[in-house]
Backbone as ProteinMPNN parsed JSONL, in Angstrom:
{"seq_chain_A": "XXXXXXXXXXXXXXXXXXXXXXXXXXXXXXXXXXXXXXXXXXXXXXXXXXXXXXXXXXXXXXXXXXXXXXXXXXXXXXXXXXXXXXXXXXXXXXXXXXXXXXXXXXXXXXXXXXXXXXXXXXXXXXXXXXXXXXXXXXXXXXXXXXXXXXXXXXXXXXXXXXXXXXXXXXXXXXXXXXXXXXXXXXXXXXXXXXXXXXXXXXXXXXXXXXXXXXXXXXXXXXXX", "coords_chain_A": {"N_chain_A": [[117.552, 91.488, 101.358], [119.948, 89.258, 103.016], [119.702, 86.483, 104.042], [117.919, 84.867, 103.154], [116.741, 81.597, 102.687], [115.513, 79.91, 101.099], [114.754, 79.501, 97.762], [112.91, 80.133, 94.523], [113.152, 77.651, 92.052], [115.276, 77.283, 89.016], [113.718, 76.474, 86.789], [111.35, 77.922, 87.203], [112.099, 80.746, 87.571], [113.012, 81.012, 85.172], [110.766, 80.737, 83.339], [109.279, 82.989, 84.419], [111.043, 85.126, 83.604], [110.676, 84.943, 80.848], [107.879, 85.493, 80.991], [105.984, 83.566, 81.046], [104.516, 82.727, 83.019], [101.599, 81.997, 84.93], [99.155, 84.431, 86.357], [98.884, 84.428, 88.9], [101.024, 82.897, 90.071], [103.21, 84.392, 88.961], [102.93, 87.03, 90.319], [103.524, 85.911, 92.797], [106.209, 85.371, 92.513], [107.118, 88.002, 91.824], [106.484, 89.283, 94.391], [108.753, 87.989, 95.716], [111.083, 88.73, 94.377], [111.232, 91.613, 95.297], [112.373, 90.977, 97.594], [114.848, 89.587, 97.416], [117.86, 89.849, 96.377], [119.454, 88.119, 95.242], [118.067, 86.198, 93.577], [116.696, 88.295, 92.048], [119.055, 89.44, 90.288], [119.773, 86.747, 89.141], [117.341, 86.68, 87.596], [117.657, 88.71, 85.954], [120.062, 87.842, 84.576], [118.985, 85.589, 82.93], [116.745, 87.029, 81.487], [118.516, 88.754, 79.995], [119.902, 86.606, 78.504], [117.808, 85.651, 76.852], [116.994, 87.955, 75.607], [119.318, 88.056, 73.926], [119.032, 85.956, 72.214], [116.621, 86.54, 70.932], [117.601, 88.671, 69.545], [118.716, 87.48, 67.373], [116.819, 86.626, 65.989], [115.367, 87.28, 62.805], [113.531, 90.121, 62.472], [110.154, 91.015, 61.823], [107.916, 92.997, 59.835], [105.38, 95.21, 61.596], [102.06, 94.516, 61.943], [99.382, 96.858, 60.694], [97.333, 96.915, 62.396], [98.764, 96.676, 64.955], [100.647, 98.46, 64.889], [99.059, 101.051, 65.34], [97.797, 100.306, 67.899], [100.349, 100.242, 69.181], [100.925, 102.777, 68.943], [98.729, 104.12, 70.392], [99.049, 103.201, 72.936], [101.56, 104.596, 73.52], [101.157, 107.215, 73.334], [99.467, 107.51, 75.297], [98.298, 109.374, 78.208], [100.108, 109.87, 81.236], [98.848, 109.11, 84.555], [98.371, 111.752, 86.937], [100.735, 112.244, 89.604], [99.064, 112.575, 91.872], [96.889, 111.176, 91.56], [97.847, 108.647, 90.913], [98.925, 108.036, 93.71], [96.855, 108.326, 95.224], [95.459, 105.877, 94.172], [96.797, 103.744, 95.193], [97.294, 101.506, 97.728], [99.425, 100.84, 100.216], [99.676, 99.244, 102.438], [98.636, 96.276, 104.421], [96.222, 95.495, 106.869], [95.918, 93.78, 110.225], [94.995, 92.296, 112.949], [95.267, 94.9, 114.355], [97.652, 95.675, 113.439], [100.093, 96.775, 110.98], [101.127, 95.79, 107.559], [103.456, 95.952, 105.354], [102.356, 95.795, 101.913], [103.262, 93.632, 98.898], [104.492, 95.181, 96.034], [103.148, 94.484, 93.744], [100.745, 94.062, 94.411], [99.871, 96.56, 95.512], [98.354, 98.293, 93.823], [96.04, 96.951, 93.577], [94.354, 96.469, 95.498], [91.689, 96.103, 95.992], [91.229, 93.669, 95.25], [91.757, 92.208, 97.355], [90.119, 90.065, 99.797], [88.152, 89.997, 102.737], [89.012, 89.31, 105.965], [89.143, 85.848, 107.208], [88.615, 83.117, 109.383], [90.373, 80.561, 110.356], [91.053, 77.017, 111.553], [93.022, 76.657, 114.196], [93.873, 79.492, 115.169], [94.255, 80.98, 113.196], [94.279, 83.416, 110.28], [92.793, 84.292, 107.177], [92.934, 86.114, 103.862], [91.419, 86.024, 101.026], [92.846, 86.533, 98.002], [92.087, 87.584, 94.633], [92.85, 86.56, 91.522], [92.187, 85.255, 89.33], [92.016, 82.356, 87.194], [92.737, 78.954, 87.928], [94.307, 78.299, 90.449], [94.451, 79.166, 93.782], [95.036, 81.925, 95.743], [96.173, 83.093, 98.626], [96.412, 85.668, 101.779], [97.835, 84.548, 104.539], [97.483, 84.73, 107.742], [99.345, 84.082, 110.657], [98.867, 84.029, 113.853], [100.436, 84.495, 117.212], [101.826, 81.719, 118.593], [100.585, 79.855, 117.403], [99.022, 77.291, 115.044], [98.769, 74.81, 112.142], [97.208, 71.648, 111.544], [99.006, 68.524, 110.614], [99.823, 68.137, 107.304], [99.329, 67.049, 104.034], [99.772, 67.726, 100.349], [97.696, 67.975, 97.986], [98.255, 68.709, 95.666], [100.189, 71.534, 94.269], [101.841, 73.855, 96.535], [102.715, 76.896, 97.094], [104.507, 78.914, 99.171], [105.362, 82.362, 100.67], [107.039, 84.075, 102.644], [106.254, 87.148, 104.353], [106.345, 88.524, 106.547], [107.451, 88.159, 109.855], [107.875, 85.078, 111.227], [107.644, 81.408, 110.797], [107.584, 78.07, 111.26], [108.366, 74.394, 110.811], [108.577, 70.783, 110.685], [110.878, 70.691, 109.278], [112.33, 73.239, 109.073], [112.992, 76.717, 109.715], [111.137, 79.551, 109.008], [111.781, 82.487, 107.396], [111.285, 86.282, 106.418], [111.165, 86.786, 102.896], [111.7, 83.86, 102.114], [110.759, 81.44, 100.177], [108.837, 79.107, 99.659], [108.247, 75.692, 98.319], [106.006, 73.229, 98.175], [104.848, 70.125, 97.516], [102.894, 66.937, 96.775], [104.668, 65.289, 97.913], [105.737, 66.192, 100.015], [104.961, 66.537, 103.583], [103.836, 68.449, 106.354], [103.713, 70.451, 109.521], [102.645, 73.324, 110.192], [103.956, 76.215, 112.254], [103.666, 78.801, 114.646], [106.04, 80.512, 116.999], [105.541, 81.091, 120.426], [105.994, 84.033, 120.909], [106.093, 85.161, 118.367], [104.523, 86.207, 115.472], [103.256, 85.565, 112.253], [103.064, 86.74, 108.709], [101.889, 85.574, 105.53], [102.014, 84.779, 101.961], [100.234, 82.943, 100.035], [99.797, 80.138, 97.626], [97.976, 77.885, 96.196], [96.98, 74.882, 94.229], [95.418, 72.817, 94.484], [93.516, 71.017, 96.763], [94.287, 71.056, 100.539], [95.571, 67.789, 102.115], [94.828, 66.565, 105.241], [96.69, 64.898, 107.573], [96.928, 63.569, 110.217], [95.395, 62.808, 113.529], [92.434, 64.334, 114.819], [92.174, 65.984, 112.891], [91.993, 64.996, 110.178], [89.084, 64.372, 110.155], [88.26, 66.293, 108.705], [88.914, 66.21, 106.0], [87.132, 65.334, 104.094], [85.782, 67.918, 103.567], [87.609, 69.391, 102.454], [87.668, 71.244, 100.73], [86.668, 73.437, 101.688], [89.129, 74.895, 102.478], [90.284, 75.614, 100.254], [89.731, 77.998, 98.616]], "CA_chain_A": [[117.864, 90.695, 102.542], [120.708, 88.458, 102.684], [119.717, 85.5, 104.878], [117.041, 84.038, 102.697], [117.462, 80.293, 102.456], [114.669, 79.222, 100.225], [114.252, 80.114, 96.652], [112.398, 79.298, 93.435], [114.159, 77.18, 91.117], [115.569, 78.097, 87.822], [112.776, 76.388, 85.676], [110.185, 79.101, 87.5], [112.854, 81.784, 87.273], [113.146, 81.029, 83.419], [109.58, 80.972, 82.982], [109.188, 84.191, 85.029], [111.998, 86.202, 82.741], [109.865, 84.872, 79.55], [106.54, 85.986, 80.846], [105.245, 82.429, 80.635], [103.811, 82.284, 84.291], [100.191, 82.564, 85.139], [99.036, 85.617, 86.793], [98.977, 84.246, 90.274], [102.567, 82.564, 90.347], [104.006, 85.722, 88.596], [102.366, 87.721, 91.656], [104.399, 85.458, 93.948], [107.716, 85.981, 92.094], [107.393, 89.406, 92.021], [106.921, 89.827, 95.641], [109.998, 87.355, 96.392], [112.178, 89.481, 93.853], [111.417, 92.574, 95.962], [113.177, 90.806, 98.908], [115.706, 88.873, 97.24], [118.69, 90.241, 95.527], [119.944, 86.838, 94.418], [117.074, 85.906, 92.432], [116.801, 89.536, 91.038], [120.322, 89.153, 89.647], [119.525, 85.469, 88.269], [116.276, 86.989, 86.443], [118.62, 89.744, 85.151], [120.883, 87.278, 83.56], [118.077, 85.114, 82.186], [116.253, 88.001, 80.485], [119.477, 89.045, 79.102], [120.327, 85.521, 77.549], [116.723, 85.521, 76.192], [117.297, 89.012, 74.662], [120.353, 87.954, 72.969], [118.645, 84.855, 71.567], [115.58, 87.113, 70.174], [118.169, 89.374, 68.841], [119.154, 86.788, 66.208], [115.613, 86.249, 65.033], [114.774, 88.478, 62.078], [112.405, 90.93, 62.81], [109.15, 91.225, 60.799], [107.495, 94.489, 59.956], [104.354, 95.153, 62.509], [100.681, 94.899, 61.036], [98.83, 98.315, 60.678], [96.638, 97.193, 63.867], [99.972, 96.611, 65.976], [101.123, 99.7, 64.771], [97.969, 101.595, 65.732], [97.889, 99.914, 69.348], [101.453, 100.863, 69.831], [100.589, 104.603, 68.905], [97.576, 104.508, 71.54], [99.968, 103.189, 74.236], [102.819, 105.471, 73.712], [100.704, 108.509, 73.472], [98.452, 107.695, 76.475], [98.885, 110.321, 79.073], [100.494, 109.29, 82.144], [98.246, 109.75, 85.617], [99.029, 112.687, 87.732], [101.42, 111.907, 90.611], [98.52, 112.486, 93.396], [96.363, 110.119, 91.34], [98.573, 107.443, 91.339], [99.273, 107.904, 95.014], [95.221, 107.839, 95.894], [94.924, 104.4, 93.704], [97.841, 102.944, 95.628], [97.563, 101.071, 99.102], [100.791, 100.389, 100.666], [99.687, 98.432, 103.59], [97.235, 95.632, 104.778], [96.164, 95.487, 108.348], [95.354, 92.392, 110.62], [95.447, 92.406, 114.345], [95.839, 95.97, 114.709], [99.178, 95.951, 112.692], [100.06, 96.86, 109.223], [102.269, 94.965, 106.798], [103.66, 96.115, 103.886], [101.983, 94.864, 100.6], [104.133, 93.388, 97.895], [104.175, 96.424, 95.269], [102.418, 93.793, 92.691], [99.267, 94.328, 94.698], [99.453, 97.585, 96.147], [97.284, 99.044, 93.128], [94.795, 95.937, 93.362], [93.981, 96.308, 97.167], [90.164, 95.907, 96.222], [91.214, 92.29, 94.624], [92.165, 91.408, 98.567], [88.862, 89.856, 100.603], [88.01, 90.402, 104.102], [89.76, 88.13, 106.842], [88.28, 85.088, 107.763], [89.109, 82.718, 110.629], [90.756, 79.087, 110.027], [91.341, 76.361, 112.9], [94.496, 76.987, 114.776], [94.254, 80.718, 115.254], [94.854, 81.314, 111.956], [93.307, 83.893, 109.599], [93.009, 84.167, 105.773], [92.247, 86.871, 103.278], [91.426, 85.692, 99.641], [93.15, 87.512, 96.887], [91.288, 87.194, 93.389], [94.028, 86.875, 90.585], [91.903, 84.7, 87.967], [92.791, 81.234, 87.096], [92.65, 77.95, 88.881], [95.212, 78.424, 91.594], [94.158, 80.034, 94.706], [95.941, 82.947, 96.379], [95.466, 83.931, 100.121], [97.304, 86.217, 102.496], [97.671, 83.694, 105.798], [98.272, 85.337, 109.084], [99.47, 83.013, 111.867], [99.116, 84.632, 115.285], [101.278, 84.253, 118.067], [101.513, 80.256, 119.297], [99.399, 79.262, 116.215], [99.437, 76.032, 114.341], [98.078, 74.032, 111.453], [97.322, 70.423, 111.588], [100.037, 68.261, 109.736], [99.074, 67.89, 106.07], [100.302, 66.951, 102.831], [99.134, 68.638, 99.312], [97.221, 67.312, 96.755], [98.754, 69.605, 94.315], [101.461, 72.241, 94.675], [101.931, 74.774, 97.51], [103.984, 77.835, 97.482], [104.479, 79.822, 100.572], [106.205, 83.263, 100.492], [106.98, 84.622, 103.728], [106.417, 88.418, 104.161], [106.73, 89.178, 107.825], [107.43, 87.42, 110.996], [108.551, 83.597, 110.901], [107.005, 80.208, 111.146], [108.492, 76.811, 111.455], [107.616, 73.123, 110.779], [109.295, 69.74, 111.371], [111.957, 70.63, 108.347], [113.21, 74.395, 109.071], [112.307, 77.827, 110.266], [111.132, 80.197, 107.483], [111.816, 83.806, 107.509], [110.935, 86.964, 105.398], [111.867, 86.253, 101.646], [111.729, 82.709, 101.661], [110.071, 80.905, 98.856], [108.808, 77.475, 99.927], [107.651, 74.964, 97.285], [105.587, 71.925, 98.628], [104.166, 69.164, 96.673], [102.238, 65.61, 97.163], [105.82, 64.379, 98.301], [105.868, 66.754, 101.446], [104.115, 66.841, 104.884], [104.339, 69.221, 107.572], [102.918, 71.04, 110.472], [103.433, 74.867, 110.063], [103.35, 76.768, 113.557], [104.463, 79.953, 115.117], [106.131, 80.556, 118.706], [104.378, 82.053, 121.64], [106.447, 85.485, 120.835], [106.312, 85.393, 116.974], [103.505, 85.884, 114.619], [103.674, 85.34, 110.69], [102.243, 86.734, 107.336], [102.668, 84.93, 104.284], [101.223, 84.781, 100.923], [100.187, 81.451, 100.02], [99.337, 79.774, 96.41], [97.349, 76.352, 96.235], [96.278, 74.627, 92.957], [94.616, 71.753, 94.801], [93.032, 71.357, 98.472], [95.231, 70.129, 101.247], [94.841, 66.707, 102.873], [95.45, 66.347, 106.72], [97.466, 63.26, 107.918], [97.006, 63.148, 111.598], [94.34, 63.017, 114.294], [91.097, 64.537, 114.254], [92.1, 67.045, 111.61], [91.568, 64.015, 109.136], [87.815, 64.515, 109.649], [88.019, 67.738, 107.866], [89.411, 66.004, 104.486], [85.772, 65.579, 102.997], [85.531, 69.195, 103.825], [88.983, 70.29, 102.309], [87.53, 72.459, 99.62], [86.524, 74.844, 102.619], [90.565, 75.534, 102.671], [90.804, 75.741, 98.841], [88.973, 78.791, 97.937]], "C_chain_A": [[118.742, 89.792, 101.887], [120.73, 87.184, 103.337], [118.5, 84.754, 104.339], [117.659, 82.757, 102.043], [116.846, 79.433, 101.332], [114.275, 80.144, 99.193], [113.647, 79.48, 95.456], [113.402, 78.968, 92.521], [114.487, 77.997, 89.817], [114.633, 77.748, 86.653], [111.797, 77.513, 85.989], [110.69, 80.412, 87.335], [112.692, 82.049, 85.653], [111.634, 81.45, 82.781], [108.974, 82.793, 83.104], [109.633, 85.407, 84.053], [111.316, 85.918, 81.15], [108.551, 85.397, 79.325], [105.563, 84.831, 80.694], [104.519, 82.024, 81.873], [102.349, 82.847, 84.093], [100.304, 83.37, 86.088], [99.301, 85.441, 88.325], [100.41, 83.81, 90.961], [103.652, 83.812, 89.987], [104.026, 86.758, 89.767], [103.444, 87.387, 92.441], [105.836, 85.585, 93.82], [108.036, 87.077, 92.43], [107.603, 89.818, 93.236], [108.287, 89.1, 96.425], [111.195, 88.294, 95.93], [112.375, 90.674, 94.612], [112.266, 92.486, 97.132], [114.479, 90.269, 98.654], [116.551, 89.275, 96.281], [119.291, 89.233, 94.594], [119.226, 86.584, 93.584], [116.763, 87.117, 91.435], [117.899, 89.462, 90.12], [120.098, 88.071, 88.655], [118.543, 85.908, 87.215], [116.994, 87.932, 85.395], [119.355, 88.807, 83.945], [119.947, 86.507, 82.671], [117.341, 85.877, 81.026], [117.383, 88.451, 79.715], [120.181, 88.018, 78.146], [119.235, 85.586, 76.614], [116.725, 86.625, 75.046], [118.088, 88.73, 73.519], [120.085, 86.821, 71.939], [117.456, 85.554, 70.502], [116.279, 87.953, 69.129], [118.814, 88.888, 67.323], [118.135, 86.163, 65.251], [115.378, 87.41, 64.154], [113.51, 88.787, 62.36], [111.391, 90.886, 61.459], [108.367, 92.714, 61.027], [105.988, 93.998, 60.749], [103.061, 95.258, 61.604], [100.395, 96.299, 61.476], [97.761, 98.293, 61.963], [97.643, 97.218, 64.979], [100.27, 97.969, 66.082], [100.188, 100.706, 65.793], [97.646, 101.511, 67.489], [98.973, 100.396, 69.83], [101.525, 102.279, 69.984], [99.852, 104.903, 70.03], [98.344, 104.209, 72.577], [100.767, 104.241, 74.545], [102.122, 106.679, 73.941], [99.552, 108.544, 74.717], [99.306, 108.493, 77.669], [98.813, 109.771, 80.541], [99.55, 110.023, 83.429], [99.15, 110.677, 86.391], [99.723, 111.939, 88.84], [100.285, 111.437, 91.873], [97.475, 111.43, 92.955], [96.76, 108.973, 91.402], [98.778, 107.116, 92.9], [97.531, 107.445, 95.692], [94.757, 106.279, 95.101], [95.778, 103.467, 94.41], [97.466, 102.64, 97.335], [98.469, 100.162, 99.412], [100.653, 99.0, 101.749], [98.369, 97.44, 103.786], [97.265, 95.471, 106.148], [95.231, 93.986, 109.057], [95.74, 92.423, 111.981], [96.1, 93.619, 115.149], [97.217, 96.383, 114.172], [98.967, 96.122, 111.483], [101.136, 96.353, 108.836], [102.235, 95.688, 105.478], [103.08, 95.213, 102.636], [102.88, 94.983, 99.409], [103.447, 94.519, 96.671], [103.314, 95.555, 94.08], [100.79, 93.897, 92.984], [98.805, 95.439, 95.41], [98.591, 98.587, 95.096], [96.064, 98.201, 92.838], [94.214, 95.697, 94.709], [92.458, 95.546, 96.941], [90.342, 94.275, 95.627], [91.41, 91.189, 95.993], [90.644, 91.177, 99.319], [89.028, 90.147, 101.733], [88.801, 89.018, 104.934], [88.71, 87.709, 107.111], [89.057, 84.176, 108.538], [89.386, 81.092, 109.8], [91.132, 78.626, 111.23], [92.861, 76.693, 112.955], [95.269, 78.34, 115.003], [94.924, 81.334, 114.275], [93.742, 82.24, 111.072], [93.767, 84.242, 108.069], [92.223, 85.17, 105.045], [92.559, 86.386, 101.712], [92.008, 86.803, 98.827], [92.63, 86.945, 95.407], [92.364, 87.679, 92.394], [93.592, 86.136, 89.302], [92.694, 83.488, 88.015], [92.489, 80.117, 87.829], [93.353, 78.068, 90.111], [94.449, 79.462, 92.457], [95.209, 80.804, 95.743], [95.501, 83.558, 97.577], [96.625, 84.667, 100.819], [96.808, 85.355, 103.69], [98.551, 84.242, 106.794], [98.205, 84.406, 110.357], [99.827, 83.868, 113.106], [100.215, 83.919, 116.085], [101.016, 82.689, 118.647], [100.445, 79.736, 118.596], [99.928, 78.052, 115.543], [98.507, 75.49, 113.322], [98.306, 72.533, 111.469], [98.504, 69.884, 110.535], [99.122, 67.656, 108.821], [100.074, 67.869, 105.084], [99.491, 67.788, 101.673], [98.888, 67.643, 98.287], [97.512, 67.729, 95.156], [100.319, 70.382, 94.711], [100.922, 73.64, 95.678], [102.894, 75.652, 97.583], [103.444, 78.92, 98.54], [105.575, 81.047, 100.433], [106.031, 83.899, 101.82], [106.957, 86.216, 103.72], [106.768, 89.288, 105.222], [106.674, 88.274, 108.84], [108.346, 86.287, 110.515], [107.566, 82.53, 111.303], [107.942, 79.115, 110.917], [107.597, 75.447, 111.17], [108.526, 71.981, 110.978], [110.964, 69.869, 110.426], [112.971, 71.953, 108.83], [112.337, 75.448, 109.783], [112.312, 78.757, 108.945], [110.913, 81.657, 107.897], [111.541, 84.789, 106.355], [111.867, 86.828, 103.998], [111.763, 84.987, 101.396], [110.477, 82.236, 101.084], [109.978, 79.486, 99.305], [107.968, 76.82, 99.067], [107.144, 73.661, 97.972], [104.666, 71.224, 97.582], [103.53, 68.119, 97.611], [103.641, 65.06, 98.207], [106.294, 64.919, 99.947], [104.431, 66.597, 102.239], [104.686, 67.484, 105.771], [103.191, 69.636, 108.393], [103.321, 72.316, 110.908], [102.83, 75.424, 111.65], [104.122, 77.748, 113.646], [105.011, 79.637, 116.533], [105.127, 81.257, 119.541], [104.527, 83.448, 121.199], [106.393, 85.697, 119.63], [105.033, 85.184, 116.197], [104.047, 85.898, 112.99], [102.594, 85.819, 109.687], [102.891, 86.347, 106.244], [101.678, 85.13, 103.177], [101.378, 83.443, 100.258], [99.629, 81.248, 98.612], [99.092, 78.285, 96.667], [96.781, 76.052, 94.866], [95.624, 73.191, 93.392], [94.496, 72.184, 96.368], [94.487, 70.64, 99.301], [94.511, 68.735, 101.782], [95.451, 66.583, 104.113], [95.4, 65.062, 107.018], [97.21, 62.998, 109.423], [95.705, 63.472, 112.368], [93.193, 63.491, 113.809], [90.901, 65.481, 113.193], [91.753, 66.334, 110.313], [90.159, 63.857, 108.852], [87.56, 65.329, 108.961], [88.324, 67.382, 106.378], [88.275, 65.884, 103.678], [85.209, 66.886, 102.779], [86.611, 70.122, 102.942], [88.696, 71.256, 101.228], [87.064, 73.615, 100.257], [87.763, 75.553, 102.456], [90.943, 75.849, 101.437], [89.846, 76.801, 98.097], [89.456, 80.204, 98.177]], "O_chain_A": [[118.644, 89.458, 100.706], [121.823, 86.622, 103.265], [118.013, 83.946, 105.13], [118.597, 82.68, 101.25], [117.417, 78.508, 100.753], [113.688, 81.211, 99.375], [113.844, 78.272, 95.323], [114.332, 79.707, 92.196], [114.064, 79.131, 89.593], [114.619, 78.46, 85.649], [111.373, 78.109, 84.999], [109.898, 81.286, 86.981], [112.324, 83.085, 85.097], [111.445, 82.309, 81.92], [108.473, 83.529, 82.254], [108.931, 86.372, 83.75], [111.519, 86.788, 80.303], [108.033, 85.701, 78.251], [104.429, 85.046, 80.266], [103.885, 80.97, 81.815], [101.983, 83.786, 83.387], [101.311, 83.32, 86.794], [99.921, 86.316, 88.929], [100.842, 84.213, 92.04], [104.672, 84.081, 90.621], [105.088, 87.274, 90.117], [104.261, 88.23, 92.812], [106.591, 85.847, 94.756], [108.986, 87.346, 93.165], [108.558, 90.546, 93.505], [108.768, 89.527, 97.475], [112.099, 88.638, 96.691], [113.551, 91.01, 94.75], [112.81, 93.452, 97.667], [115.317, 90.403, 99.545], [116.108, 89.113, 95.144], [119.575, 89.449, 93.416], [119.736, 86.737, 92.474], [116.606, 86.95, 90.225], [117.529, 89.414, 88.947], [120.193, 88.319, 87.454], [118.764, 85.611, 86.042], [116.855, 87.839, 84.175], [119.25, 88.99, 82.732], [120.106, 86.783, 81.482], [117.315, 85.477, 79.863], [117.107, 88.535, 78.519], [120.887, 88.372, 77.203], [119.597, 85.585, 75.437], [116.526, 86.373, 73.858], [117.764, 89.019, 72.367], [120.787, 86.716, 70.933], [117.389, 85.132, 69.348], [115.802, 88.052, 67.999], [119.25, 89.61, 66.426], [118.311, 85.504, 64.226], [115.192, 88.507, 64.681], [112.561, 88.012, 62.483], [111.794, 90.751, 60.304], [108.261, 93.353, 62.074], [105.498, 92.873, 60.647], [103.035, 96.015, 60.633], [100.983, 96.859, 62.401], [97.371, 99.332, 62.495], [97.307, 97.833, 65.991], [100.191, 98.607, 67.132], [100.611, 101.057, 66.895], [97.329, 102.479, 68.18], [98.874, 101.02, 70.887], [102.051, 102.884, 70.918], [100.195, 105.869, 70.712], [98.368, 105.145, 73.376], [100.75, 104.79, 75.647], [102.555, 107.299, 74.913], [98.887, 109.547, 74.974], [100.487, 108.351, 77.988], [97.781, 109.314, 81.032], [99.439, 111.249, 83.448], [100.364, 110.517, 86.519], [99.22, 110.833, 89.041], [100.394, 110.452, 92.605], [97.077, 110.708, 93.869], [96.049, 108.141, 91.966], [98.784, 105.94, 93.262], [97.215, 106.497, 96.411], [93.769, 105.66, 95.495], [95.495, 102.281, 94.239], [97.387, 103.599, 98.102], [98.465, 98.981, 99.065], [101.391, 98.015, 101.783], [97.252, 97.76, 103.379], [98.366, 95.296, 106.669], [94.272, 93.381, 108.578], [96.942, 92.593, 112.186], [96.937, 93.617, 116.052], [97.772, 97.418, 114.541], [97.957, 95.775, 110.869], [102.133, 96.363, 109.559], [101.275, 95.938, 104.748], [103.393, 94.031, 102.491], [103.241, 96.059, 98.933], [102.245, 94.666, 96.452], [102.693, 96.362, 93.387], [99.869, 93.844, 92.169], [97.675, 95.497, 95.893], [98.168, 99.645, 95.562], [95.19, 98.56, 92.05], [93.593, 94.656, 94.923], [92.122, 94.568, 97.608], [89.267, 93.676, 95.626], [91.315, 89.962, 95.962], [89.97, 92.203, 99.415], [90.127, 90.638, 101.991], [89.052, 87.934, 104.408], [87.646, 88.305, 107.28], [90.273, 84.35, 108.447], [88.713, 80.636, 108.875], [91.533, 79.428, 112.073], [93.649, 76.921, 112.038], [96.483, 78.539, 115.05], [95.919, 82.05, 114.38], [92.546, 81.947, 111.088], [94.95, 84.441, 107.791], [91.032, 85.298, 105.328], [93.696, 86.363, 101.241], [91.624, 87.957, 99.013], [92.858, 85.761, 95.159], [92.759, 88.845, 92.343], [94.291, 86.214, 88.291], [93.756, 83.392, 88.629], [91.669, 80.464, 88.679], [92.577, 77.816, 91.032], [93.903, 80.45, 91.966], [96.055, 80.211, 96.412], [94.609, 84.406, 97.618], [97.771, 84.346, 100.506], [95.604, 85.326, 103.944], [99.78, 84.288, 106.84], [97.168, 84.075, 110.933], [100.954, 84.324, 113.299], [100.8, 82.916, 115.674], [99.919, 82.501, 119.171], [99.473, 79.217, 119.145], [101.135, 77.818, 115.483], [97.322, 75.687, 113.59], [99.461, 72.112, 111.416], [98.938, 70.67, 109.693], [98.12, 66.983, 109.063], [101.2, 68.367, 105.087], [98.572, 68.51, 102.06], [99.623, 66.756, 97.854], [97.183, 67.312, 94.045], [101.281, 69.874, 95.287], [99.865, 74.255, 95.542], [103.959, 75.319, 98.104], [102.375, 79.518, 98.659], [106.701, 80.7, 100.074], [104.898, 84.263, 102.136], [107.796, 86.661, 102.936], [107.29, 90.398, 105.115], [105.745, 87.472, 108.75], [109.27, 86.386, 109.708], [106.698, 82.802, 112.132], [109.036, 79.316, 110.391], [106.371, 75.42, 111.278], [109.505, 72.356, 111.623], [111.984, 69.289, 110.8], [114.184, 71.785, 108.955], [111.253, 75.21, 110.317], [113.177, 78.758, 108.068], [109.989, 81.99, 108.639], [111.533, 84.266, 105.241], [113.096, 86.775, 104.038], [111.71, 84.801, 100.18], [109.353, 82.579, 101.45], [110.969, 78.756, 99.317], [106.845, 77.312, 98.966], [108.066, 72.952, 98.377], [103.836, 71.839, 96.912], [103.53, 68.214, 98.838], [103.399, 64.433, 99.238], [106.947, 64.301, 100.787], [103.281, 66.548, 101.804], [105.859, 67.288, 106.091], [102.016, 69.347, 108.166], [104.153, 72.5, 111.797], [101.719, 75.196, 112.128], [105.151, 77.83, 112.975], [104.574, 78.692, 117.19], [104.102, 81.855, 119.214], [103.519, 84.142, 121.061], [106.756, 86.867, 119.503], [104.479, 84.086, 116.24], [105.187, 86.241, 112.68], [101.431, 85.421, 109.751], [104.056, 86.596, 105.933], [100.576, 85.617, 103.432], [102.462, 82.931, 99.981], [98.915, 82.183, 98.249], [99.898, 77.572, 97.264], [96.11, 76.934, 94.331], [95.326, 72.446, 92.458], [95.004, 73.108, 97.003], [95.392, 69.958, 98.821], [93.296, 68.554, 101.873], [96.678, 66.485, 104.108], [94.483, 64.257, 106.852], [97.398, 61.813, 109.695], [94.956, 64.337, 111.914], [92.811, 63.257, 112.662], [89.825, 65.773, 112.671], [91.255, 66.988, 109.397], [89.766, 63.399, 107.78], [86.463, 65.238, 108.41], [88.008, 68.212, 105.525], [88.359, 66.316, 102.529], [84.302, 67.069, 101.967], [86.474, 71.334, 102.777], [89.571, 72.053, 100.887], [86.995, 74.69, 99.661], [87.683, 76.77, 102.289], [92.028, 76.427, 101.373], [89.25, 76.471, 97.072], [88.888, 81.152, 97.634]]}, "name": "protein", "num_of_chains": 1, "seq": "XXXXXXXXXXXXXXXXXXXXXXXXXXXXXXXXXXXXXXXXXXXXXXXXXXXXXXXXXXXXXXXXXXXXXXXXXXXXXXXXXXXXXXXXXXXXXXXXXXXXXXXXXXXXXXXXXXXXXXXXXXXXXXXXXXXXXXXXXXXXXXXXXXXXXXXXXXXXXXXXXXXXXXXXXXXXXXXXXXXXXXXXXXXXXXXXXXXXXXXXXXXXXXXXXXXXXXXXXXXXXXXX"}
């Protein structure tokens, strides 16, 4: 895609290239890279630079245990293609619509929970990734909205299909949006456009206006 406007910064891409991200954030980056040729090229540059640095470091012989482990990995037979296909689920379904799953999740669909309802005509399906951060698929139906909120920690949103908007911009497939406690927004969709996102939170939301502020004592319900 060529019209992606929001990308991860170089710090995140560098950590991804080095394999230093936690699993949930790594999945988010992998899904973004499927859609973004610009960031794929940047990751390739970072990996090449890291490989050149590693080439200058004198190598040490592997231990007997590591050699045995390497032999086991290299000698392990590949699954037949039909077994690989059986283990892969390429789509997620919501509201009688099918959406393509990111490749990083296609062989782990059993980690995707059932859909549940949130206020504002929004649905959520939790993705079990381990670690403290919480990953969810968020489906915003047409003409849906989430009350204005800020973030007690970090929120990453990757648009997979459709689009949504807030006070600052309109976000389309491939956009990788990072929000912190410095940001506040009220995401919504148009009357004729739904949106599927993959989101990552490391702390609950904090609602900032209207009756929604009454939900703040129960904000852990939105962080699971």
